[in-house]
Short mmCIF file of C-alpha atoms (C1' of nucleotides) in Angstrom, two decimals:
data_model
loop_
_atom_site.label_atom_id
_atom_site.label_comp_id
_atom_site.label_asym_id
_atom_site.label_seq_id
_atom_site.Cartn_x
_atom_site.Cartn_y
_atom_site.Cartn_z
CA MET A 1 49.80 22.78 -22.08
CA LYS A 2 46.97 23.77 -23.47
CA GLU A 3 45.08 26.99 -23.94
CA LEU A 4 41.54 26.94 -23.88
CA GLU A 5 38.24 29.50 -25.42
CA LEU A 6 37.48 31.73 -23.34
CA LEU A 7 33.45 31.11 -23.52
CA GLN A 8 31.50 34.12 -24.06
CA ASN A 9 28.79 32.07 -23.98
CA VAL A 10 28.03 29.54 -21.59
CA ASP A 11 24.04 29.61 -22.51
CA THR A 12 22.22 26.46 -24.34
CA ALA A 13 19.25 28.78 -24.75
CA ILE A 14 18.29 29.48 -28.47
CA ASN A 15 16.34 31.73 -29.80
CA PHE A 16 13.96 30.34 -31.42
CA THR A 17 11.68 33.33 -33.18
CA ASP A 18 14.74 34.42 -34.56
CA ASN A 19 15.55 30.86 -36.10
CA ILE A 20 12.12 30.18 -37.63
CA ASP A 21 12.57 28.30 -41.18
CA LYS A 22 15.90 28.08 -39.84
CA GLU A 23 18.36 24.98 -39.12
CA ILE A 24 19.86 24.16 -35.39
CA GLU A 25 21.27 21.85 -33.90
CA LEU A 26 20.20 20.58 -30.74
CA THR A 27 21.56 17.35 -28.32
CA GLY A 28 19.27 15.93 -25.96
CA GLN A 29 17.70 12.77 -24.64
CA VAL A 30 14.13 11.32 -25.48
CA SER A 31 11.67 11.14 -23.16
CA ASN A 32 9.24 10.04 -25.74
CA ILE A 33 8.94 8.85 -28.72
CA ARG A 34 5.40 8.31 -30.71
CA ILE A 35 6.04 6.96 -33.48
CA LEU A 36 3.56 6.71 -36.56
CA GLY A 37 3.17 4.63 -40.76
CA TRP A 38 5.34 8.21 -42.06
CA GLY A 39 7.47 8.84 -39.20
CA ALA A 40 8.08 9.89 -35.45
CA PHE A 41 7.45 12.31 -33.00
CA ILE A 42 10.58 12.83 -30.79
CA ILE A 43 10.36 14.87 -27.80
CA LEU A 44 13.68 14.92 -26.61
CA ARG A 45 14.97 17.00 -23.20
CA THR A 46 17.35 19.32 -22.74
CA PRO A 47 18.33 21.71 -20.28
CA ARG A 48 16.27 23.98 -21.03
CA TYR A 49 12.73 23.62 -22.76
CA THR A 50 11.50 19.62 -23.65
CA ILE A 51 10.86 20.36 -26.99
CA GLN A 52 9.36 18.57 -29.97
CA THR A 53 11.10 16.71 -33.70
CA VAL A 54 9.41 15.83 -36.28
CA ALA A 55 11.06 12.77 -38.27
CA ASP A 56 9.87 12.22 -41.82
CA LYS A 57 11.23 8.38 -42.48
CA ASN A 58 12.83 8.73 -46.12
CA SER A 59 14.11 12.45 -44.19
CA VAL A 60 17.14 10.95 -41.83
CA SER A 61 19.10 8.14 -43.11
CA LEU A 62 18.30 6.13 -38.42
CA ASP A 63 16.13 3.81 -38.41
CA LEU A 64 13.29 5.16 -36.11
CA SER A 65 11.86 1.98 -34.43
CA THR A 66 15.96 1.34 -33.22
CA ILE A 67 15.70 5.19 -30.62
CA ALA A 68 15.06 3.88 -27.14
CA VAL A 69 13.69 6.02 -24.68
CA GLU A 70 16.53 7.37 -22.36
CA SER A 71 18.42 7.45 -26.05
CA THR A 72 21.29 10.68 -26.14
CA VAL A 73 20.44 11.68 -29.84
CA LYS A 74 21.45 14.81 -31.60
CA VAL A 75 19.98 16.04 -34.46
CA ARG A 76 19.57 18.23 -36.61
CA GLY A 77 16.61 20.21 -38.63
CA VAL A 78 14.44 23.33 -39.05
CA VAL A 79 12.93 25.52 -36.77
CA LYS A 80 8.65 25.30 -37.04
CA ASN A 81 6.00 26.95 -36.30
CA SER A 82 3.82 24.80 -34.38
CA ASN A 83 0.39 24.11 -31.44
CA ILE A 84 1.19 21.86 -29.22
CA LYS A 85 -1.53 20.78 -26.71
CA ASP A 86 0.50 18.38 -24.47
CA ILE A 87 1.89 20.62 -21.61
CA SER A 88 4.75 19.02 -20.17
CA ILE A 89 6.42 20.11 -23.71
CA TYR A 90 8.02 23.98 -23.63
CA PRO A 91 8.09 25.73 -26.06
CA ARG A 92 4.75 24.53 -27.23
CA ASP A 93 4.76 26.88 -30.43
CA ILE A 94 7.42 24.79 -32.84
CA GLU A 95 8.93 22.00 -32.97
CA ILE A 96 12.04 21.39 -35.17
CA SER A 97 11.75 19.12 -38.31
CA LEU A 98 14.41 16.79 -38.50
CA ASN A 99 17.36 15.95 -41.33
CA TYR A 100 19.83 14.93 -39.40
CA ILE A 101 19.27 12.25 -36.52
CA GLU A 102 22.49 10.42 -34.67
CA THR A 103 22.46 7.92 -31.53
CA ILE A 104 25.05 9.85 -29.16
CA SER A 105 24.99 7.49 -26.60
CA ALA A 106 22.53 4.44 -26.07
CA PRO A 107 20.75 2.46 -22.43
CA SER A 108 22.78 -0.08 -22.10
CA ILE A 109 18.91 -1.41 -20.59
CA SER A 110 15.95 -0.86 -22.63
CA PRO A 111 12.83 -0.25 -21.24
CA LEU A 112 13.28 1.83 -18.07
CA PRO A 113 11.71 -0.32 -15.07
CA ILE A 114 9.48 2.66 -14.95
CA ASP A 115 7.88 3.96 -17.37
CA THR A 116 8.13 7.96 -17.85
CA THR A 117 6.34 9.07 -20.56
CA LYS A 118 2.62 8.85 -19.49
CA LYS A 119 1.69 11.82 -18.03
CA GLU A 120 1.13 10.22 -13.95
CA LEU A 121 4.34 8.11 -13.08
CA ASN A 122 1.64 5.82 -11.30
CA ILE A 123 4.22 4.07 -8.94
CA SER A 124 4.50 3.59 -5.14
CA LEU A 125 6.82 6.01 -3.15
CA GLU A 126 8.94 3.07 -2.33
CA THR A 127 9.43 2.13 -5.72
CA GLN A 128 9.82 6.25 -6.56
CA PHE A 129 12.54 6.42 -4.49
CA ASP A 130 14.17 3.25 -4.58
CA LEU A 131 14.92 4.93 -8.58
CA ARG A 132 15.32 8.45 -7.99
CA PRO A 133 18.22 8.65 -11.06
CA LEU A 134 15.10 7.61 -13.02
CA SER A 135 11.78 8.86 -11.60
CA LEU A 136 12.72 12.42 -11.68
CA ARG A 137 12.89 12.27 -15.56
CA HIS A 138 9.75 12.49 -15.76
CA PRO A 139 8.16 16.56 -16.28
CA LYS A 140 6.28 16.15 -13.14
CA LEU A 141 9.03 15.12 -10.81
CA ARG A 142 11.38 17.39 -12.00
CA SER A 143 8.90 20.43 -11.64
CA ILE A 144 8.39 19.84 -8.40
CA PHE A 145 12.53 21.05 -8.23
CA LYS A 146 11.45 23.13 -10.28
CA ILE A 147 9.78 25.12 -8.08
CA SER A 148 12.23 23.73 -5.00
CA ALA A 149 15.16 25.79 -7.30
CA ALA A 150 12.91 28.85 -7.73
CA ILE A 151 12.02 29.26 -3.98
CA PHE A 152 15.96 29.03 -2.84
CA ASN A 153 17.06 30.94 -5.15
CA GLU A 154 14.39 33.43 -4.50
CA PHE A 155 15.19 33.39 -1.43
CA GLY A 156 19.11 34.71 -1.36
CA ASN A 157 17.99 37.13 -3.65
CA PHE A 158 15.77 38.82 -1.76
CA LEU A 159 17.57 38.75 1.16
CA THR A 160 21.16 39.75 -0.80
CA ASN A 161 19.37 43.19 -2.24
CA ASN A 162 17.86 43.80 1.25
CA GLY A 163 21.05 43.80 3.20
CA PHE A 164 21.50 40.25 3.61
CA THR A 165 25.35 38.25 4.21
CA ARG A 166 24.71 34.73 3.21
CA ILE A 167 26.75 33.12 5.48
CA CYS A 168 27.76 29.30 5.31
CA SER A 169 27.92 27.52 8.77
CA PRO A 170 29.81 24.64 9.82
CA LYS A 171 27.92 21.79 10.03
CA ILE A 172 29.98 19.54 11.80
CA VAL A 173 29.58 20.93 15.27
CA PHE A 174 30.79 20.83 19.11
CA SER A 175 26.75 20.98 20.32
CA GLY A 176 23.78 21.42 19.38
CA ALA A 177 21.19 23.70 18.88
CA GLU A 178 17.64 21.90 20.63
CA GLY A 179 18.69 19.40 22.99
CA GLY A 180 20.24 16.50 22.80
CA ALA A 181 18.09 12.89 21.93
CA ASN A 182 17.59 14.07 19.04
CA ILE A 183 21.35 14.83 16.75
CA PHE A 184 23.60 13.01 15.28
CA ASN A 185 27.06 11.84 17.00
CA ILE A 186 30.03 11.39 14.45
CA ASP A 187 33.35 11.11 15.15
CA TYR A 188 35.68 13.44 15.02
CA PHE A 189 39.09 12.29 15.07
CA ASN A 190 38.55 10.08 17.91
CA LYS A 191 36.20 13.69 19.60
CA LYS A 192 32.57 13.50 19.44
CA ALA A 193 31.27 16.14 17.27
CA PHE A 194 27.65 15.90 15.53
CA LEU A 195 25.90 16.31 12.74
CA ALA A 196 24.12 20.45 13.01
CA GLN A 197 20.02 20.46 13.64
CA SER A 198 20.00 24.16 13.38
CA PRO A 199 22.83 26.87 12.05
CA GLN A 200 21.54 28.67 15.89
CA PHE A 201 24.38 29.22 17.58
CA TYR A 202 26.33 30.54 14.05
CA LYS A 203 23.88 32.60 12.64
CA GLN A 204 23.38 34.58 15.42
CA MET A 205 27.11 34.91 15.72
CA MET A 206 27.06 36.33 12.48
CA VAL A 207 23.86 38.44 13.73
CA GLY A 208 27.17 40.49 15.94
CA VAL A 209 29.19 40.82 12.28
CA PHE A 210 26.91 41.40 9.80
CA GLY A 211 23.65 43.02 11.16
CA ARG A 212 21.86 40.83 8.61
CA VAL A 213 22.42 37.38 8.11
CA PHE A 214 20.52 34.23 6.29
CA GLU A 215 21.99 30.86 5.46
CA THR A 216 20.57 28.31 3.47
CA GLY A 217 22.09 24.20 3.80
CA PRO A 218 21.32 21.05 5.10
CA VAL A 219 20.01 20.70 8.53
CA PHE A 220 19.51 17.23 10.35
CA ARG A 221 17.46 16.04 12.65
CA ALA A 222 18.28 11.61 14.64
CA GLU A 223 14.45 12.00 14.99
CA LYS A 224 13.01 8.05 14.72
CA HIS A 225 10.06 10.29 13.66
CA ASP A 226 8.54 8.41 10.11
CA THR A 227 5.64 10.68 9.02
CA SER A 228 4.27 12.44 5.79
CA ARG A 229 6.10 15.59 6.91
CA HIS A 230 9.50 14.36 8.54
CA LEU A 231 13.11 14.03 6.52
CA ASN A 232 15.98 13.26 8.68
CA GLU A 233 18.32 15.81 6.57
CA TYR A 234 16.23 18.82 4.82
CA ILE A 235 16.86 21.56 3.53
CA SER A 236 16.96 25.10 5.95
CA LEU A 237 16.19 28.71 4.79
CA ASP A 238 17.51 30.73 7.51
CA ILE A 239 17.09 34.82 8.87
CA GLU A 240 18.73 36.43 11.47
CA THR A 241 18.77 39.59 11.56
CA ALA A 242 19.49 42.76 14.57
CA LEU A 243 15.37 44.05 15.07
CA SER A 244 14.64 47.87 15.68
CA GLY A 245 11.05 46.17 16.52
CA GLY A 246 9.73 43.96 18.65
CA PHE A 247 9.46 39.98 17.14
CA GLU A 248 6.81 40.67 14.98
CA GLU A 249 9.13 42.49 12.48
CA LEU A 250 10.67 38.94 11.68
CA VAL A 251 7.29 38.16 10.55
CA GLN A 252 7.44 40.87 8.17
CA ILE A 253 10.61 40.34 7.13
CA GLU A 254 9.38 36.64 6.51
CA SER A 255 5.56 37.77 4.21
CA ALA A 256 7.65 39.75 1.93
CA VAL A 257 10.35 37.17 1.60
CA LEU A 258 6.75 35.26 0.33
CA ASN A 259 5.91 37.09 -1.22
CA SER A 260 9.16 37.93 -3.55
CA ILE A 261 9.65 34.30 -3.92
CA PHE A 262 5.78 33.33 -5.25
CA SER A 263 6.10 36.94 -7.47
CA LYS A 264 9.27 35.92 -9.10
CA MET A 265 7.27 32.18 -9.61
CA LYS A 266 4.90 33.35 -10.85
CA GLU A 267 7.74 34.71 -13.55
CA THR A 268 10.34 32.04 -14.16
CA CYS A 269 8.12 28.82 -13.64
CA LYS A 270 4.62 29.05 -15.70
CA TYR A 271 5.71 25.50 -17.57
CA GLU A 272 5.86 24.12 -13.86
CA ILE A 273 2.84 26.33 -12.60
CA ASP A 274 0.71 24.62 -15.55
CA LEU A 275 1.65 21.42 -15.20
CA LEU A 276 1.65 20.55 -12.10
CA ASN A 277 -1.57 22.31 -11.59
CA ILE A 278 -0.56 24.62 -8.64
CA GLU A 279 -1.66 28.23 -7.04
CA VAL A 280 0.77 30.40 -6.12
CA PRO A 281 -0.70 31.94 -2.95
CA GLU A 282 0.38 35.82 -1.80
CA ILE A 283 -0.18 37.37 1.70
CA THR A 284 -2.26 40.59 1.00
CA LYS A 285 -2.35 40.60 4.76
CA ILE A 286 -0.61 39.73 7.72
CA ILE A 287 -2.44 37.63 9.77
CA THR A 288 -1.54 36.19 13.35
CA TYR A 289 -3.00 34.59 16.84
CA LYS A 290 -1.23 34.19 20.26
CA PHE A 291 -1.11 30.29 20.96
CA ASN A 292 -3.79 31.07 23.43
CA GLU A 293 -6.16 32.47 20.93
CA ILE A 294 -5.98 29.12 18.95
CA LYS A 295 -7.01 27.53 21.95
CA GLU A 296 -9.82 28.52 22.55
CA ILE A 297 -10.65 29.30 18.12
CA ILE A 298 -10.62 25.62 17.81
CA PHE A 299 -12.66 25.11 21.53
CA GLN A 300 -15.12 27.75 20.37
CA GLU A 301 -15.62 27.23 16.97
CA TYR A 302 -14.58 23.34 16.71
CA LYS A 303 -15.72 22.19 20.06
CA LYS A 304 -11.92 20.30 20.89
CA ASP A 305 -9.87 21.05 23.85
CA PHE A 306 -6.83 20.92 24.17
CA ARG A 307 -5.65 24.18 25.53
CA GLY A 308 -4.10 21.84 28.84
CA GLU A 309 -1.57 21.38 26.14
CA ASN A 310 1.35 24.19 25.47
CA ASP A 311 2.51 22.77 22.17
CA LEU A 312 -0.85 22.66 19.21
CA CYS A 313 -1.08 19.16 17.94
CA PRO A 314 -1.32 18.26 14.02
CA GLU A 315 -5.40 18.09 13.80
CA GLU A 316 -5.03 22.02 16.00
CA GLU A 317 -2.83 23.22 12.81
CA ARG A 318 -5.05 21.91 10.51
CA LEU A 319 -8.16 23.26 12.25
CA ILE A 320 -6.41 26.41 12.53
CA SER A 321 -5.79 26.57 8.81
CA LYS A 322 -9.22 25.99 7.95
CA PHE A 323 -10.44 28.80 10.35
CA VAL A 324 -7.97 31.04 9.02
CA LYS A 325 -8.88 30.16 5.44
CA GLU A 326 -12.56 30.65 6.05
CA LYS A 327 -12.28 33.72 8.13
CA HIS A 328 -9.91 35.52 6.69
CA ASN A 329 -9.35 34.08 2.89
CA SER A 330 -5.84 33.39 3.16
CA ASP A 331 -3.49 30.56 3.90
CA PHE A 332 -1.05 31.58 5.89
CA VAL A 333 -1.66 32.02 10.07
CA PHE A 334 1.42 33.33 12.31
CA VAL A 335 0.73 32.14 15.63
CA THR A 336 2.51 33.63 18.00
CA HIS A 337 3.32 34.05 22.21
CA TYR A 338 4.73 29.98 22.22
CA PRO A 339 4.55 29.28 26.31
CA THR A 340 8.02 29.94 26.77
CA GLU A 341 8.81 26.77 28.47
CA LYS A 342 8.57 25.17 24.30
CA ARG A 343 11.02 26.93 23.19
CA PRO A 344 15.07 26.42 23.14
CA PHE A 345 17.02 28.44 25.93
CA TYR A 346 17.63 31.04 23.89
CA ALA A 347 14.87 31.88 22.78
CA ALA A 348 13.17 35.53 23.96
CA HIS A 349 10.49 36.13 25.98
CA ASP A 350 7.72 38.49 27.38
CA PRO A 351 8.75 40.81 30.07
CA SER A 352 5.93 41.04 31.49
CA ALA A 353 4.21 37.43 30.55
CA PRO A 354 6.89 35.93 30.84
CA LYS A 355 5.51 32.73 30.57
CA GLU A 356 4.58 33.82 26.49
CA SER A 357 7.78 33.42 24.05
CA LEU A 358 8.46 36.40 22.16
CA SER A 359 8.61 33.83 19.21
CA PHE A 360 5.99 32.21 16.85
CA ASP A 361 5.16 29.44 13.98
CA LEU A 362 4.03 30.07 10.63
CA LEU A 363 1.52 27.83 9.22
CA PHE A 364 1.44 27.49 5.23
CA ARG A 365 -2.32 25.12 4.71
CA GLY A 366 -2.72 23.28 7.96
CA LEU A 367 1.07 22.46 8.52
CA GLU A 368 4.04 23.99 9.99
CA ILE A 369 6.48 26.08 7.87
CA THR A 370 8.56 27.97 9.66
CA THR A 371 9.84 27.98 13.23
CA GLY A 372 10.30 32.16 14.74
CA GLY A 373 11.66 34.49 17.18
CA GLN A 374 12.97 36.90 19.27
CA ARG A 375 16.76 35.52 21.11
CA LEU A 376 18.36 36.44 24.32
CA HIS A 377 20.36 38.79 23.80
CA ARG A 378 22.75 40.02 27.22
CA TYR A 379 24.94 38.11 28.39
CA GLU A 380 23.78 37.81 31.79
CA ASP A 381 19.58 36.36 30.71
CA TYR A 382 22.07 33.90 29.02
CA ILE A 383 23.67 32.52 31.98
CA ALA A 384 20.55 33.05 33.72
CA LYS A 385 18.45 30.64 31.48
CA MET A 386 20.95 28.14 31.54
CA SER A 387 21.58 27.62 34.27
CA LYS A 388 17.59 27.59 35.42
CA LEU A 389 17.14 24.67 32.57
CA GLY A 390 20.80 23.20 34.14
CA MET A 391 22.81 23.65 31.21
CA ASN A 392 26.59 23.05 31.61
CA VAL A 393 27.25 26.60 30.44
CA GLU A 394 31.17 26.33 30.29
CA SER A 395 30.86 23.57 27.59
CA PHE A 396 29.56 27.15 25.20
CA GLU A 397 32.41 29.31 26.38
CA SER A 398 32.48 29.57 22.61
CA TYR A 399 29.17 30.21 21.51
CA LEU A 400 28.74 33.80 24.75
CA GLN A 401 31.58 35.39 23.80
CA CYS A 402 29.20 37.02 21.16
CA PHE A 403 27.26 37.67 24.32
CA LYS A 404 29.30 38.63 26.53
CA TYR A 405 30.95 42.01 24.90
CA GLY A 406 28.25 42.74 22.92
CA MET A 407 24.99 41.79 21.24
CA PRO A 408 22.55 43.68 19.20
CA PRO A 409 18.06 43.00 20.18
CA HIS A 410 18.26 40.51 18.06
CA GLY A 411 16.09 37.37 16.29
CA GLY A 412 15.02 34.87 12.94
CA LEU A 413 13.43 32.17 11.51
CA GLY A 414 13.62 29.50 9.95
CA LEU A 415 11.72 27.85 6.24
CA GLY A 416 11.93 24.16 5.76
CA LEU A 417 12.09 24.49 1.86
CA GLU A 418 10.96 20.65 1.45
CA ARG A 419 7.91 21.19 3.50
CA LEU A 420 6.55 24.69 1.47
CA THR A 421 8.05 23.67 -1.36
CA SER A 422 5.53 19.85 -0.96
CA LEU A 423 2.19 22.32 -0.51
CA LEU A 424 2.75 24.73 -3.01
CA CYS A 425 3.09 21.57 -4.96
CA ASN A 426 0.27 19.87 -3.32
CA LEU A 427 2.17 15.98 -3.01
CA SER A 428 1.07 14.56 -0.32
CA ASN A 429 4.28 13.62 1.08
CA VAL A 430 7.34 16.02 2.19
CA LYS A 431 10.06 13.39 1.10
CA GLU A 432 8.56 13.89 -2.54
CA ALA A 433 10.25 17.05 -2.05
CA SER A 434 13.77 16.32 -1.28
CA LEU A 435 15.91 14.60 -4.55
CA PHE A 436 17.47 12.00 -2.16
CA PRO A 437 15.30 11.46 1.20
CA ARG A 438 16.70 10.78 3.69
CA ASP A 439 14.04 9.24 6.84
CA VAL A 440 14.70 6.67 9.11
CA ASN A 441 14.78 3.76 6.43
CA ARG A 442 16.83 5.05 3.91
CA LEU A 443 20.55 5.51 2.78
CA GLU A 444 20.47 5.94 -0.89
CA PRO A 445 20.20 6.03 -3.58
"C1'" G B 1 8.19 3.32 19.86
"C1'" A B 2 2.38 2.62 19.74
"C1'" C B 3 -1.59 1.88 16.43
"C1'" C B 4 -4.28 0.33 11.65
"C1'" A B 5 -3.33 -1.08 6.88
"C1'" U B 6 -1.05 -3.84 2.90
"C1'" G B 7 2.72 -6.88 0.46
"C1'" U B 8 -0.26 -10.88 -6.32
"C1'" A B 9 3.74 -9.91 -13.89
"C1'" G B 10 9.06 -4.16 -14.74
"C1'" C B 11 4.91 -0.79 -12.54
"C1'" G B 12 0.36 0.08 -10.90
"C1'" A B 13 -4.50 -3.11 -9.81
"C1'" A B 14 -8.30 -6.81 -8.98
"C1'" G B 15 -9.46 -11.00 -8.08
"C1'" A B 16 -11.89 -15.67 -5.03
"C1'" C B 17 -16.73 -20.70 0.04
"C1'" G B 18 -10.15 -22.78 0.19
"C1'" G B 19 -10.55 -26.59 -5.73
"C1'" U B 20 -8.98 -26.71 -13.85
"C1'" U B 21 -5.19 -22.16 -17.26
"C1'" A B 22 -4.80 -16.24 -11.57
"C1'" U B 23 -7.99 -10.81 -13.97
"C1'" C B 24 -7.21 -5.46 -16.05
"C1'" G B 25 -4.36 -1.17 -17.17
"C1'" C B 26 0.30 0.92 -18.57
"C1'" G B 27 4.81 -0.43 -20.52
"C1'" C B 28 7.60 -5.28 -23.01
"C1'" C B 29 7.33 -8.14 -28.26
"C1'" G B 30 5.23 -9.22 -33.39
"C1'" G B 31 2.26 -6.64 -37.38
"C1'" C B 32 -0.72 -1.86 -39.23
"C1'" C B 33 -0.85 4.24 -39.70
"C1'" U B 34 1.25 10.45 -43.61
"C1'" G B 35 0.68 14.82 -38.07
"C1'" U B 36 0.64 12.89 -33.06
"C1'" C B 37 -1.19 15.30 -28.68
"C1'" A B 38 2.03 11.99 -21.52
"C1'" A B 39 -1.12 8.97 -28.50
"C1'" G B 40 -4.38 4.73 -31.32
"C1'" C B 41 -5.84 0.47 -33.57
"C1'" C B 42 -4.45 -6.03 -33.92
"C1'" G B 43 -1.67 -9.62 -32.08
"C1'" G B 44 1.81 -11.85 -28.81
"C1'" A B 45 5.27 -12.92 -24.55
"C1'" G B 46 5.92 -11.61 -19.10
"C1'" A B 47 3.84 -14.34 -12.07
"C1'" U B 48 7.92 -20.15 -7.63
"C1'" C B 49 0.39 -14.38 -5.69
"C1'" G B 50 7.05 -11.16 -0.07
"C1'" C B 51 9.46 -14.85 3.19
"C1'" G B 52 9.18 -19.38 7.31
"C1'" G B 53 6.16 -22.57 9.65
"C1'" G B 54 0.92 -24.77 10.54
"C1'" U B 55 -5.00 -25.87 9.08
"C1'" U B 56 -6.10 -28.84 5.19
"C1'" C B 57 -7.25 -34.17 0.69
"C1'" G B 58 -5.68 -29.29 -1.51
"C1'" A B 59 -3.80 -22.93 0.25
"C1'" U B 60 -2.02 -16.65 -3.75
"C1'" C B 61 -6.95 -16.82 -0.20
"C1'" C B 62 -7.50 -19.38 6.38
"C1'" C B 63 -3.98 -19.52 10.86
"C1'" C B 64 0.71 -18.55 13.48
"C1'" G B 65 5.73 -16.13 12.84
"C1'" U B 66 8.76 -12.98 10.01
"C1'" C B 67 10.55 -8.80 7.32
"C1'" A B 68 9.13 -4.59 4.20
"C1'" U B 69 5.93 -0.64 2.78
"C1'" G B 70 2.11 2.55 3.32
"C1'" G B 71 -0.87 5.64 7.22
"C1'" U B 72 -1.79 8.32 11.80
"C1'" C B 73 0.31 9.96 16.51
"C1'" G B 74 4.38 11.54 20.02
"C1'" C B 75 8.24 15.31 17.66
"C1'" C B 76 9.34 19.06 15.11
"C1'" A B 77 10.83 22.78 9.91
#
RNA sequence: GACCAUGUAGCGAAGACGGUUAUCGCGCCGGCCUGUCAAGCCGGAGAUCGCGGGUUCGAUCCCCGUCAUGGUCGCCA
């Protein structure tokens, strides 16, 4: 038996201002080393900091030329004020003047096949992903995932603080929510099962339990699309809530969530915002256009006629975003009332105009990042709609229980984490916002 | 899946009417530098030009095939 001490503090944070001219100890990985005649500047990557240390070759016993990039080192040194220009370093107003440095772990092979010490990584996407455990060590790539984490966290915190309950629904499911072709089949103890395309059914069921729920987790799409905005596994930020008003309430909730994410990001991600040169937006007014209005605007303003088609193509998404930016100075536009036939069976429609669904997409800087809408909530409506679409009602019995025994009017939305991250960080491909992207051709790393 | 591009050193690129030793930057190796700013200066090593076939006296370059990657689109978050 061995009893371990209960830690009062597991953080690695250091109060530098209280430790000026005092000696501290740090362990970190060498992200860069600049050797000069008298010594070296060694940049250390630690969980909280990327910090500059300074080693005079006469003050430390270790031969500085033996220190390879990505070595793990333990150092002791005195905290000094400094004024560092390199914005990949944080904090920049202090540095550590070393008395001692020891290599804890040295790489077996050095150098890295890619150069993570430069301002830009300057490698192809393929190389970036093939060497993901290494490329992610670059300050700019790390920052992308700090931004992503900030979005993820504040999405959950804001909703939790506003009466939503976090749920975790199964990813191995009995049936798909969106239809058959784009769903991954798996063998589940000799039974047919699927990987969830969406937590849709479960989050609806849980509205009957908690009233307001959210989930942040992976979803899987088996589509053989291979584009800069698609992943076969992505993180879906999902909301589902009972509605007291119309489906527009969802638009307002999402706007509030996004604004909360953006303002929190400005607070906690100053370093990343600076490093990635991110322009953090804010929704100051909620701009909505009906689907049919969009088609007319595109025709009137840009002389392109897509009015016959019942979906928006990427070009239309870009054009309408441009239009809204110029006319309303907004990076965001909600497109409402999509054709009912383009929406899944559970989508509610306008009783006075059955062809128009009570749903919306959110376009951000030219790309769709959210689909949402009000759902059907009456059992009879489900039976009627599913029968009309030729669906097998019996096979959805476990899902339909909640409606049979009473559900409030409700709706929800799904926000693509990687899409939002990539647009915020000005990435050209959504895969860059996924740690280990899964696409048609990539299963590892 | 369709269409269009691209495969040249560890990484990112240039190249040529089809003709000696294939060019540049980064990294690497050696040297220099008492404060660097994702360092600097000098020198050096490093490439079966994606793979297979064809045309040719001769192919990294032209042709055919193939594989891989990227872009646009279908579809979607």
